[in-house]
Short mmCIF file of C-alpha atoms in Angstrom, two decimals:
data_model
loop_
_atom_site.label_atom_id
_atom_site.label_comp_id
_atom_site.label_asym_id
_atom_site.label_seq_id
_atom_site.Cartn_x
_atom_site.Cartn_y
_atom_site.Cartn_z
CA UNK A 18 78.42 119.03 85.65
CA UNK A 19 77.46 117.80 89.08
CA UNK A 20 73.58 117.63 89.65
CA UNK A 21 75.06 117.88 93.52
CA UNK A 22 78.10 120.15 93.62
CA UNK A 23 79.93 122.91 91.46
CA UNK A 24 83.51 121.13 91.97
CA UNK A 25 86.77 122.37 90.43
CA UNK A 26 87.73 121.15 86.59
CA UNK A 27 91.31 122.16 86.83
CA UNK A 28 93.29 121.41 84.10
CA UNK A 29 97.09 123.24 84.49
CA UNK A 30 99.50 123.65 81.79
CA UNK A 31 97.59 121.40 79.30
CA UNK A 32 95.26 123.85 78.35
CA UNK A 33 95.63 126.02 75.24
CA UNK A 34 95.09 129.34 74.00
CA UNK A 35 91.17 128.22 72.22
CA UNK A 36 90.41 125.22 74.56
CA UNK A 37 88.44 124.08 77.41
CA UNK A 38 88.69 120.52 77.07
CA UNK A 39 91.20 119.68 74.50
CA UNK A 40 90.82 116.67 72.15
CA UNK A 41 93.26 114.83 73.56
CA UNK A 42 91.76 114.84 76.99
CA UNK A 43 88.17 114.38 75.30
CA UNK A 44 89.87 111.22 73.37
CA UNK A 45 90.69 109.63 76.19
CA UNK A 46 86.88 109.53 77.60
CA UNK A 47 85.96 108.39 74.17
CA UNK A 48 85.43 103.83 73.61
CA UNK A 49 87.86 102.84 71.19
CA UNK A 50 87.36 104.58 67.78
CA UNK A 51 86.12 102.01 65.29
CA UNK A 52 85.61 105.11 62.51
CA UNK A 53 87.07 107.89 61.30
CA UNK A 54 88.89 109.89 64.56
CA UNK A 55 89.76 113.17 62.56
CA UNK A 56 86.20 113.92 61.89
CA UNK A 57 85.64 113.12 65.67
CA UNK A 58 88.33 115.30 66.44
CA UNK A 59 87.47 117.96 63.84
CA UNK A 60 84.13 118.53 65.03
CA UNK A 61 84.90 118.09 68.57
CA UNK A 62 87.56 121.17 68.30
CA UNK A 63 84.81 123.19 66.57
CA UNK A 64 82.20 123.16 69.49
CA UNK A 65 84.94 123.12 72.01
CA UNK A 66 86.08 126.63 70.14
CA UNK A 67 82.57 127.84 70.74
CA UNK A 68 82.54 127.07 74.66
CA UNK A 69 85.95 129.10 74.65
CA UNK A 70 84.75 132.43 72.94
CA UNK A 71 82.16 132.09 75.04
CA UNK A 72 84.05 132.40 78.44
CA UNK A 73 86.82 134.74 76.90
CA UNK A 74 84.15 137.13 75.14
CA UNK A 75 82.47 137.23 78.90
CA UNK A 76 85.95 138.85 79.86
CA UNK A 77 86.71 140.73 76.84
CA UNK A 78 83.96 141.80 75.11
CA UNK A 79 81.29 142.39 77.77
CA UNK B 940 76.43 155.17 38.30
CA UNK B 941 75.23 154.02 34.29
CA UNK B 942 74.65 150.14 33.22
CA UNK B 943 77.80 150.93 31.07
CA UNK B 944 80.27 151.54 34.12
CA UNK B 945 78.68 149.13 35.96
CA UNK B 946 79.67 146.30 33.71
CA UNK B 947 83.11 147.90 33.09
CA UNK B 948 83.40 147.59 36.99
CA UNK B 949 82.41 144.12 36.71
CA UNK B 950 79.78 144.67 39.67
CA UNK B 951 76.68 142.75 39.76
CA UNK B 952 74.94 146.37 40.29
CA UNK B 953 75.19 149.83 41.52
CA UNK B 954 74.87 149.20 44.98
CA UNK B 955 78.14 146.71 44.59
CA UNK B 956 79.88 149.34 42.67
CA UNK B 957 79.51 151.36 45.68
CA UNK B 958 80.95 149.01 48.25
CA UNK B 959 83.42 148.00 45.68
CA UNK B 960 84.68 151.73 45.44
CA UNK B 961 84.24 152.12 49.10
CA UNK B 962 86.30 149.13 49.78
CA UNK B 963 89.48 150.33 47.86
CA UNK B 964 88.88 153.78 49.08
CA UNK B 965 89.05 152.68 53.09
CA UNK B 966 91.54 150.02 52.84
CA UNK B 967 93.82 152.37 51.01
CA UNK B 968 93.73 154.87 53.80
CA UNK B 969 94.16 151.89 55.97
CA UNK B 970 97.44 151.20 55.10
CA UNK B 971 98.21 154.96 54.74
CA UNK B 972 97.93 155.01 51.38
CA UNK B 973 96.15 158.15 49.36
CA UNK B 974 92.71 157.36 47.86
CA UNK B 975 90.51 158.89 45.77
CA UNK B 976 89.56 161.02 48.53
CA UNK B 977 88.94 160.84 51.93
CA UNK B 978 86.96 158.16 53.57
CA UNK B 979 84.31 158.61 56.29
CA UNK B 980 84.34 155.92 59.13
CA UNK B 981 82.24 157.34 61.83
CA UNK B 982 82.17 154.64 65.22
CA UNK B 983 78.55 156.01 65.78
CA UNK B 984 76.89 153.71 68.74
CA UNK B 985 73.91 155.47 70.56
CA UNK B 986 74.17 157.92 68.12
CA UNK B 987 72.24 155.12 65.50
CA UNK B 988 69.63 154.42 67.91
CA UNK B 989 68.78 158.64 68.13
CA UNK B 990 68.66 159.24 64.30
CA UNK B 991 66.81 156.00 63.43
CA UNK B 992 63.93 157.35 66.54
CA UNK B 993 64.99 154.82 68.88
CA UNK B 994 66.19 155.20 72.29
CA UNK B 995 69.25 153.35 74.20
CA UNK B 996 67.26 150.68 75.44
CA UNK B 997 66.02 149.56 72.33
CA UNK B 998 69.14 149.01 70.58
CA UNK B 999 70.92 147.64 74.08
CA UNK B 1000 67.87 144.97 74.61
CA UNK B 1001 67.06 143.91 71.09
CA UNK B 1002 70.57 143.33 68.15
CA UNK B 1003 68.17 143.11 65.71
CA UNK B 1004 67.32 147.15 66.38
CA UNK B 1005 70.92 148.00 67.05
CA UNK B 1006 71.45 146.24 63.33
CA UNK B 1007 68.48 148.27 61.83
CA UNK B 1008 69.45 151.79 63.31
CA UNK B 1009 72.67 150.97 62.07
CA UNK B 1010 71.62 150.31 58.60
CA UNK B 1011 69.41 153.11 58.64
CA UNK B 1012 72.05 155.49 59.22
CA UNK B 1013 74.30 153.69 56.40
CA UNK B 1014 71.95 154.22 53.99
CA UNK B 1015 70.85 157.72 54.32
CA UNK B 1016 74.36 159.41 55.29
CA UNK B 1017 77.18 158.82 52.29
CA UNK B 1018 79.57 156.58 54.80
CA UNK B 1019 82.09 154.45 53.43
CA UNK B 1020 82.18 152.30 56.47
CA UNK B 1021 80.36 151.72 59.86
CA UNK B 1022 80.34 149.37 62.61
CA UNK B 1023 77.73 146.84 61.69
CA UNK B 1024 76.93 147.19 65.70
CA UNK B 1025 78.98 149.67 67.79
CA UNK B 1026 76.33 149.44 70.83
CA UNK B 1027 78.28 146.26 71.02
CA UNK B 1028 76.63 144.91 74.49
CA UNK B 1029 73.80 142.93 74.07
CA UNK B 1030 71.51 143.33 77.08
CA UNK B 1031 70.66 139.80 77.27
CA UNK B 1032 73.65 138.58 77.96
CA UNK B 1033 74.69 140.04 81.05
CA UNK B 1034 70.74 139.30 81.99
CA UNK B 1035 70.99 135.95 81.33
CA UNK B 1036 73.79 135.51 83.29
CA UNK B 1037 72.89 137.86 86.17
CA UNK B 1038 76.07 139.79 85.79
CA UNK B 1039 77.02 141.99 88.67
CA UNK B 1040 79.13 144.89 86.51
CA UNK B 1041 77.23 145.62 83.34
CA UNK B 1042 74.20 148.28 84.14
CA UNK B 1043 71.74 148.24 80.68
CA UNK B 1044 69.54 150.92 79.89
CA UNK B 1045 65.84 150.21 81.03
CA UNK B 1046 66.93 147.98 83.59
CA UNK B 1047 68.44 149.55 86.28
CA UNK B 1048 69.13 152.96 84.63
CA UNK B 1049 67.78 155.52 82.49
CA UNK B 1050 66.33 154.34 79.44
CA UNK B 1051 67.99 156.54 77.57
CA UNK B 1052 71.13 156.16 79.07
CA UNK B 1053 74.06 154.28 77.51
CA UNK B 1054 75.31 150.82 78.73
CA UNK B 1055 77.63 151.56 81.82
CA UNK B 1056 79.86 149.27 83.50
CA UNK B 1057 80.63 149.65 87.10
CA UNK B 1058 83.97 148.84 88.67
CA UNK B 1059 83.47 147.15 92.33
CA UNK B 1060 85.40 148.99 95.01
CA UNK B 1061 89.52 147.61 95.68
CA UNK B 1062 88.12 145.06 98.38
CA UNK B 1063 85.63 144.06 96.35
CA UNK B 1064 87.41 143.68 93.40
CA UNK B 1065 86.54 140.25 90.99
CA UNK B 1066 89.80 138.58 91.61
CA UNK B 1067 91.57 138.49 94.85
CA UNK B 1068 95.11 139.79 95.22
CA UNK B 1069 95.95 135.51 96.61
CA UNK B 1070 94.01 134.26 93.32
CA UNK B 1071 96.99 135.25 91.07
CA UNK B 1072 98.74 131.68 90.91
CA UNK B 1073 95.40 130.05 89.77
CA UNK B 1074 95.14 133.23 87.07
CA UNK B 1075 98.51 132.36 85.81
CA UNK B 1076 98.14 128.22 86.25
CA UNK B 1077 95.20 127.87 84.08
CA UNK B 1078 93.32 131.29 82.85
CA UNK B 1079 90.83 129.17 81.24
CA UNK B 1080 90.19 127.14 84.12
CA UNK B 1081 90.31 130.58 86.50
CA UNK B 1082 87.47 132.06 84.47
CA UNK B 1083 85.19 128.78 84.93
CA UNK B 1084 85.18 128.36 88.00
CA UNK B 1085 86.11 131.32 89.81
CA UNK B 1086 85.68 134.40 87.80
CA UNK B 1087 82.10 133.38 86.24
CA UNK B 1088 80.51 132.55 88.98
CA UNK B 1089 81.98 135.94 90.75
CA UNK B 1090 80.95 138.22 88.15
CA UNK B 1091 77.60 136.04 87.69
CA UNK B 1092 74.80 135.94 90.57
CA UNK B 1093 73.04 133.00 89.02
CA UNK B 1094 76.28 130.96 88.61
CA UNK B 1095 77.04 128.84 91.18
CA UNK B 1096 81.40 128.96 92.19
CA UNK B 1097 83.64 125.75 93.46
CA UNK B 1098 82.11 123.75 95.98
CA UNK B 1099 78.58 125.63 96.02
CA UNK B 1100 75.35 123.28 95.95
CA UNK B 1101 74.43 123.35 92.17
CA UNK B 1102 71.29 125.26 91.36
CA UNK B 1103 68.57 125.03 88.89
CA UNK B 1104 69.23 128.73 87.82
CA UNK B 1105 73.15 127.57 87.24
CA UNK B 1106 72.23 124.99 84.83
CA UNK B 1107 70.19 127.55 83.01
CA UNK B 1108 72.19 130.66 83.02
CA UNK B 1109 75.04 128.05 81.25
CA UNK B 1110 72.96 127.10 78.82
CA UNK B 1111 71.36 130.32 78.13
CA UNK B 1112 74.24 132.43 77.84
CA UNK B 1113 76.16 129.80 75.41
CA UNK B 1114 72.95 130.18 73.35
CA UNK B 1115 72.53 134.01 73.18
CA UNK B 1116 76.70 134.36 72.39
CA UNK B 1117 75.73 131.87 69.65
CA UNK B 1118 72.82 133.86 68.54
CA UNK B 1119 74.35 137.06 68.60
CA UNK B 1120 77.76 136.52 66.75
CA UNK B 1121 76.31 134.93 64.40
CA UNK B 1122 73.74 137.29 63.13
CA UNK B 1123 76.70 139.68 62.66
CA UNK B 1124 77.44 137.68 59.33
CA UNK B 1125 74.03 138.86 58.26
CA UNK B 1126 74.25 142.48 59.07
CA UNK B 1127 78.13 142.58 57.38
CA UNK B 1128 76.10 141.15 54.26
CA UNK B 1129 72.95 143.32 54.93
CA UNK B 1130 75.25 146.51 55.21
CA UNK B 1131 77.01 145.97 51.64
CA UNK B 1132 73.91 144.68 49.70
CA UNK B 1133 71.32 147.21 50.72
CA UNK B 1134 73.43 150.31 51.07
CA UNK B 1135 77.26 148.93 49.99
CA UNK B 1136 78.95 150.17 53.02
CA UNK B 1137 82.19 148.16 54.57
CA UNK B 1138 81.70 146.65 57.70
CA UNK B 1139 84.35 148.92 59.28
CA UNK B 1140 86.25 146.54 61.86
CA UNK B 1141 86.59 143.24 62.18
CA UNK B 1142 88.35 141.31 65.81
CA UNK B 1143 88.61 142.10 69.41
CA UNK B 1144 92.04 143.02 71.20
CA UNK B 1145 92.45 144.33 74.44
CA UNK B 1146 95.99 144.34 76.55
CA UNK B 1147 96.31 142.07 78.92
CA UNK B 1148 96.98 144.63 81.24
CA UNK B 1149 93.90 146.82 80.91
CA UNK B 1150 91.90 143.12 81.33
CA UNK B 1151 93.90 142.64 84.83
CA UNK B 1152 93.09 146.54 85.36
CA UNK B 1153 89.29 146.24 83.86
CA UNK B 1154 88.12 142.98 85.11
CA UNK B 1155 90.04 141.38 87.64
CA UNK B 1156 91.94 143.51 90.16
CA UNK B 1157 89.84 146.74 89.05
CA UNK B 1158 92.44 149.82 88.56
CA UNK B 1159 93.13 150.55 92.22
CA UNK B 1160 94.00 147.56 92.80
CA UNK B 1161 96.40 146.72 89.99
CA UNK B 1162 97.99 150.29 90.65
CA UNK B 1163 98.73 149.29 94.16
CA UNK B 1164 99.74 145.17 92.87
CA UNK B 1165 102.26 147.07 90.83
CA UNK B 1166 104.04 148.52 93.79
CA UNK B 1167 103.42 144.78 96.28
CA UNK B 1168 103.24 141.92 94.08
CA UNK B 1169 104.99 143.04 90.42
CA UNK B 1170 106.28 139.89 89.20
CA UNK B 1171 102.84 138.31 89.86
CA UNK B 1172 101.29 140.83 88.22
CA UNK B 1173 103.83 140.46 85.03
CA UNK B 1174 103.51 136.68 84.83
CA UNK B 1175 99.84 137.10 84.73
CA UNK B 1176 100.01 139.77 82.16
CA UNK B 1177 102.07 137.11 80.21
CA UNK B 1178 99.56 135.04 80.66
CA UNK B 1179 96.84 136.55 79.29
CA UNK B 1180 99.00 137.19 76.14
CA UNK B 1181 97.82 133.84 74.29
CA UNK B 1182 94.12 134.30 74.77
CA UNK B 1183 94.15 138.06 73.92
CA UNK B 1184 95.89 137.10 70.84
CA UNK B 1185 93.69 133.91 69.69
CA UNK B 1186 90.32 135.91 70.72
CA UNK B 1187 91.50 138.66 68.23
CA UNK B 1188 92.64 136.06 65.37
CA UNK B 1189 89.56 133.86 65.85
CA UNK B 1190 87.28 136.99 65.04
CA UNK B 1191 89.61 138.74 62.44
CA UNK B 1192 88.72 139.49 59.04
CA UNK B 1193 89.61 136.51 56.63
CA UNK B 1194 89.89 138.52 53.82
CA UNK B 1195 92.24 140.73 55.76
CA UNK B 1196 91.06 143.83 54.54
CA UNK B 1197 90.03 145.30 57.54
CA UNK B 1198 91.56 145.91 60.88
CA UNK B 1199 91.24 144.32 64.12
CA UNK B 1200 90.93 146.93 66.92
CA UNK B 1201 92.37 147.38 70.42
CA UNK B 1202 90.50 149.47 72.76
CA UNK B 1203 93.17 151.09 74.77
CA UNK B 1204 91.87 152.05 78.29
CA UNK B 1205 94.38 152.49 81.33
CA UNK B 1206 97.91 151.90 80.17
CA UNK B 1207 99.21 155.28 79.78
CA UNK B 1208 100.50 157.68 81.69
CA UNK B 1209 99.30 159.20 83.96
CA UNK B 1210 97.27 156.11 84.80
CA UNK B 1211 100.15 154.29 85.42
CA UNK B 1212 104.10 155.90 85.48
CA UNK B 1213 106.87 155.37 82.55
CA UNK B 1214 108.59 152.93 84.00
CA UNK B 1215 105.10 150.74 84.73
CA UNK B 1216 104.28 151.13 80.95
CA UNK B 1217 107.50 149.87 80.02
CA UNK B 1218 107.61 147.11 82.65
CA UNK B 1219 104.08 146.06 82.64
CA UNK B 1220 102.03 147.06 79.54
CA UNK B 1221 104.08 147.60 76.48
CA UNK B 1222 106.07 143.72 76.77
CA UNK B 1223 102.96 141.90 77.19
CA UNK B 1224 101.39 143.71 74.56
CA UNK B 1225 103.89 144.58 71.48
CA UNK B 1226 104.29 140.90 70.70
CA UNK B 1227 101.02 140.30 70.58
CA UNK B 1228 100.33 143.21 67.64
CA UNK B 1229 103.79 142.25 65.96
CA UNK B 1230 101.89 138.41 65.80
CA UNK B 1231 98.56 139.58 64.35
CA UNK B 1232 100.76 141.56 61.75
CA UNK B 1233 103.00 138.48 60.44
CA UNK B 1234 99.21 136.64 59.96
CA UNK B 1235 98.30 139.35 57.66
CA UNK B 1236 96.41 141.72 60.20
CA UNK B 1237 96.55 145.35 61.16
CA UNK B 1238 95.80 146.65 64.58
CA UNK B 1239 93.54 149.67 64.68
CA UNK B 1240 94.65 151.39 67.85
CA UNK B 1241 91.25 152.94 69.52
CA UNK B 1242 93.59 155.35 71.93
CA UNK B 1243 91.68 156.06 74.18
CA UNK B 1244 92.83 159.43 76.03
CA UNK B 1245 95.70 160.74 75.55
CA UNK B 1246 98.79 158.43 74.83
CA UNK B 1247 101.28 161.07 73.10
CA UNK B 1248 103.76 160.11 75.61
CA UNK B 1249 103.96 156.63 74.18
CA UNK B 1250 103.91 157.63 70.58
CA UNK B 1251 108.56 156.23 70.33
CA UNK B 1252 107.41 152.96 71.49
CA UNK B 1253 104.34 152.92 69.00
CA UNK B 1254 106.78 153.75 66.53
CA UNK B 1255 108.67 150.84 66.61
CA UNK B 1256 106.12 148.52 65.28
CA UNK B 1257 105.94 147.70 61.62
CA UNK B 1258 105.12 150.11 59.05
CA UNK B 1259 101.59 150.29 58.30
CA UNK B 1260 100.88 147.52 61.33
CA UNK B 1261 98.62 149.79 63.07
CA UNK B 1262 96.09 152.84 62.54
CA UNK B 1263 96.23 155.34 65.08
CA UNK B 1264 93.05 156.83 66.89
CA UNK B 1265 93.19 160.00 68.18
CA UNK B 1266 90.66 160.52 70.83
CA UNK B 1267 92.12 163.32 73.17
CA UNK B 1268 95.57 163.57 71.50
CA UNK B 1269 96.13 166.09 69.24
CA UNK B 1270 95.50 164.78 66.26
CA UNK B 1271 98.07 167.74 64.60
CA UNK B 1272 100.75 166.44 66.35
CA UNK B 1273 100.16 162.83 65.94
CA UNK B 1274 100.40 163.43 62.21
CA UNK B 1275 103.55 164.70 62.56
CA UNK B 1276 105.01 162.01 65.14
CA UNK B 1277 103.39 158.79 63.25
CA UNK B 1278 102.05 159.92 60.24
CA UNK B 1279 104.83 158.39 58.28
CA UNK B 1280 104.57 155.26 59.34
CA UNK B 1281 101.06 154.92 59.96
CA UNK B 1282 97.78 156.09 59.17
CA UNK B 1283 95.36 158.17 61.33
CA UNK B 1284 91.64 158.30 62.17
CA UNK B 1285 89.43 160.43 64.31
CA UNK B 1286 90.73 163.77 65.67
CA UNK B 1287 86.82 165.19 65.48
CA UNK B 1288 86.52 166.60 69.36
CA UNK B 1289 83.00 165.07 70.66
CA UNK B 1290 82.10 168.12 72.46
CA UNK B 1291 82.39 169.90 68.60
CA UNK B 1292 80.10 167.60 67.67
CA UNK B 1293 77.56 167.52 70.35
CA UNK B 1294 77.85 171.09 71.33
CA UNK B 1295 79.18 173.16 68.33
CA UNK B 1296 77.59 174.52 65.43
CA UNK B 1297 77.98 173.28 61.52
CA UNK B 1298 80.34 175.85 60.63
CA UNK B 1299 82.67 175.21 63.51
CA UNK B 1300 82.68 171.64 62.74
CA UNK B 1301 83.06 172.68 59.05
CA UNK B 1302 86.43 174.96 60.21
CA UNK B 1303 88.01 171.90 61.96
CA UNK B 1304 87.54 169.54 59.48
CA UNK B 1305 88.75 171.52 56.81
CA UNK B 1306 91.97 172.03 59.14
CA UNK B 1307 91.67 168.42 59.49
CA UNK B 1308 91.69 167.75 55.90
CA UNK B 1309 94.64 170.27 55.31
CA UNK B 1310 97.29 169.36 57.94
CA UNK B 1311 96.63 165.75 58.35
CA UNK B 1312 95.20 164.68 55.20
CA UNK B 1313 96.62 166.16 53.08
CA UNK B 1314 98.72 163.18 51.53
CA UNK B 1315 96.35 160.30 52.38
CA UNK B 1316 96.33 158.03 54.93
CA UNK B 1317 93.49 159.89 57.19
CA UNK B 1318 90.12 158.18 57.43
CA UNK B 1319 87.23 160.97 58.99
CA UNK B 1320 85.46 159.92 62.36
CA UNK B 1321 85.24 161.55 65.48
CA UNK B 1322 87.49 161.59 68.40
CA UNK B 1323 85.16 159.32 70.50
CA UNK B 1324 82.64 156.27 69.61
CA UNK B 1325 79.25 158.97 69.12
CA UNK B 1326 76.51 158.58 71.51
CA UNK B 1327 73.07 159.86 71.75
CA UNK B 1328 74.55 163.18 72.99
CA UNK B 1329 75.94 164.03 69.24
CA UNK B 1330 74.09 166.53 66.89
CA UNK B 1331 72.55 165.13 63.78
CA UNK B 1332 73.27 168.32 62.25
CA UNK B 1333 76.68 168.34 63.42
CA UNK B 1334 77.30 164.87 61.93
CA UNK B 1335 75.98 165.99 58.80
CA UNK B 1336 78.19 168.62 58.34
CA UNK B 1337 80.90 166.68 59.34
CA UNK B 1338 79.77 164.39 55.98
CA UNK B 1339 78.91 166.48 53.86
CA UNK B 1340 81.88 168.63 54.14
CA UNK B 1341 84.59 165.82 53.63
CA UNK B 1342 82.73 164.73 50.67
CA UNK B 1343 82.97 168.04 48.84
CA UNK B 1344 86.39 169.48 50.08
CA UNK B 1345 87.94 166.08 50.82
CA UNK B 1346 88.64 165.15 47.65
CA UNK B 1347 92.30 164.52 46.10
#
């Protein structure tokens, strides 16, 4: 997030149903991967999934 | 229960035994199936907080009171099932966040006062009739950085210098969401081992069109989007559809036991015409239940009001997809127009039990329990979640009655 200014993340029609910032977009801002990229992307999904209940629970739960 | 049947029942102990029974009993009636009698499944919320000597602010400001009220009240009344937390807002996370529509006992109102939420006026509504495109583009995105920061007074929106506060409020709502959903593993687990009642629900749905109506255009000013911008309200319907359906699958039951509930607020008529609901509400939403039901998943419908005028359309959903509700319906007549196809719950009128005596509760149960019950598929609660207005007595009766006459 900007230490300066709130500015826009917009991210159409690539965004699914239980992302924010989907792995493939993450993997892209990643250095090469020199290990084992499932467990990157595994656990990556996982706290991304948290970020996204978090906004939709905002909206549908409170 | 003796050591002997206790080992025949494989259970660990009595307690077990008891959720074990309880369990079968409840998920029979689920799927409209006849138990060994009737099952009791009150949706007490405030009502938890007044028997366990607490008032609303206590068990809106602090879970871990909401989950001990709670637990008191499953262990002293013979309840197959409860919500492990039906005062379901915590107060801390609209605080955190500085939210502008959530009003919490204590702070703001009464202290003894439930929860309220508070619908801005049309022109003030949180989404702006011109914001629809971005809704539809990118809901995810919409919600970041336009409908948080709305909703939010210490979130900063597009554009805005970035605060201190901002920063915080992030963090500390991500935190408390954390905190709170998952302590509800340990209250399911605290529920079963210290008293063996079922954790009664399990998953969040709501329609897309009751979120446009609830929390973004307000219902004014969907009502009047219906008439001056349809399609754009339809598209955005559709595209709530996804999220509505993965929010309700992310936090259903894996066992699949228990059902995932809608909470039906404005969809109905008169709140909107026929030809709205069958333009608008029931296409954007019918997929989504027919979905949860091929992963295994029934939909408890929480009908709020009255929606006997939709009861054909309910009808065509898959047998045994759904429990039906009845809050203001009659609960006679929705016995007769769905009780084949799907079970029923609730039917007890609030104002009996708030403002009636035992005996008149006793008589409507027992009519209840005759007409509706009578060959399974009925689970006991009252019309309405129960709030601190309900009598103790009242809900005793309620209890204790079933128990004795309610058996098949």
């Amino acid at each position: 997030m900007s230490t300066e200014t709130n500015e826009s993340q917009s991210r159409p029609a690539s965004r699914p149903a239980g992302a924010v910032v989907p792995w493939p977009e993450q993997r892209r801002d990643l250095p090469p991967m020199t290990g084992d990229e499932q467990l990157v992307e595994r656990t990556w999904t996982e706290i991304d999934a948290w970020t996204y209940a978090f906004l939709w629970h905002c909206v549908v739960s409170f | 229960m003796n050591i002997d049947a206790i080992e025949r029942a494989g259970c660990a102990d009595a307690t077990e035994c008891r959720y074990q029974e309880r369990l079968a009993r409840y998920t029979t009636a689920l799927r409209n199936g006849k138990p060994d009698r009737i099952p009791i499944r009150p949706f007490v919320a405030e009502f938890t907080a007044k028997y366990a000597g607490m008032d609303c602010q206590q068990v809106t400001q602090d879970y871990r009171l909401a989950f001990d009220a709670a637990a008191r009240c499953a262990a002293d009344f013979d309840w197959d099932a409860i919500v492990p937390n039906m005062v379901y807002v915590w107060g801390m996370i609209p605080q955190v966040l500085g939210n502008r529509y959530l009003a919490v006992p204590g702070v703001g109102l009464p202290r003894d006062t439930g929860f309220q939420y508070c619908e801005p006026s049309e022109d003030q509504a949180w989404m702006k009739p011109e914001e629809y495109d971005a809704l539809i583009e990118d809901p995810t995105g919409y919600l970041l950085n336009v409908w948080m920061p709305r909703t939010n007074r210490y979130l900063v929106g597009d554009g805005e210098p970035n605060t201190w506060r901002n920063n915080v409020a992030w963090l500390q709502g991500g935190m408390a969401l954390m905190q709170y959903f998952t302590a509800f593993g340990g209250q399911v687990e605290r529920l079963r081992r210290e008293c063996g009642t079922v954790s009664a629900i399990a998953g969040i749905l709501k329609s897309p069109f009751d979120i446009l109506a609830d929390k973004f255009r307000g219902y004014i000013g969907l009502t009047m989007d219906l008439f001056e911008r349809p399609d754009k309200v339809l598209a955005a319907a559709e595209a709530l559809m996804p999220h509505m359906l993965h929010i309700a699958l992310s936090t259903a039951d894996p066992n699949k036991q228990v059902p995932i509930t809608i909470w039906m607020h404005r969809g109905c008529v008169p709140f909107v015409t026929p030809d709205q609901f069958e333009r608008f509400f029931w296409p954007t939403l019918k997929p989504v239940i027919e979905e949860i039901w091929r992963h295994g998943h029934q939909t408890l419908f929480y009908a709020e009001g009255q929606w006997s005028h939709h009861w054909a359309r309910f009808r065509e959903l898959p047998e045994g997809s759904i429990i039906y509700h009845c809050d203001r319906d009659d609960v006679f007549a929705a016995k007769r127009a769905l009780g084949d196809r799907f079970a029923i719950s609730g039917g007890i009128p609030n104002v009996l039990l708030s403002f009636g005596t035992p005996q008149e509760v006793r008589d409507f149960c027992k009519r209840v329990i005759d007409e509706v019950a009578i060959d399974g598929g009925y689970i006991m609660d009252a019309s309405a979640i129960m709030q601190n207005d309900t009598s103790i007595e009242n809900v005793r009766a309620m209890t204790e009655f079933t128990r004795e006459y309610g058996v098949y």
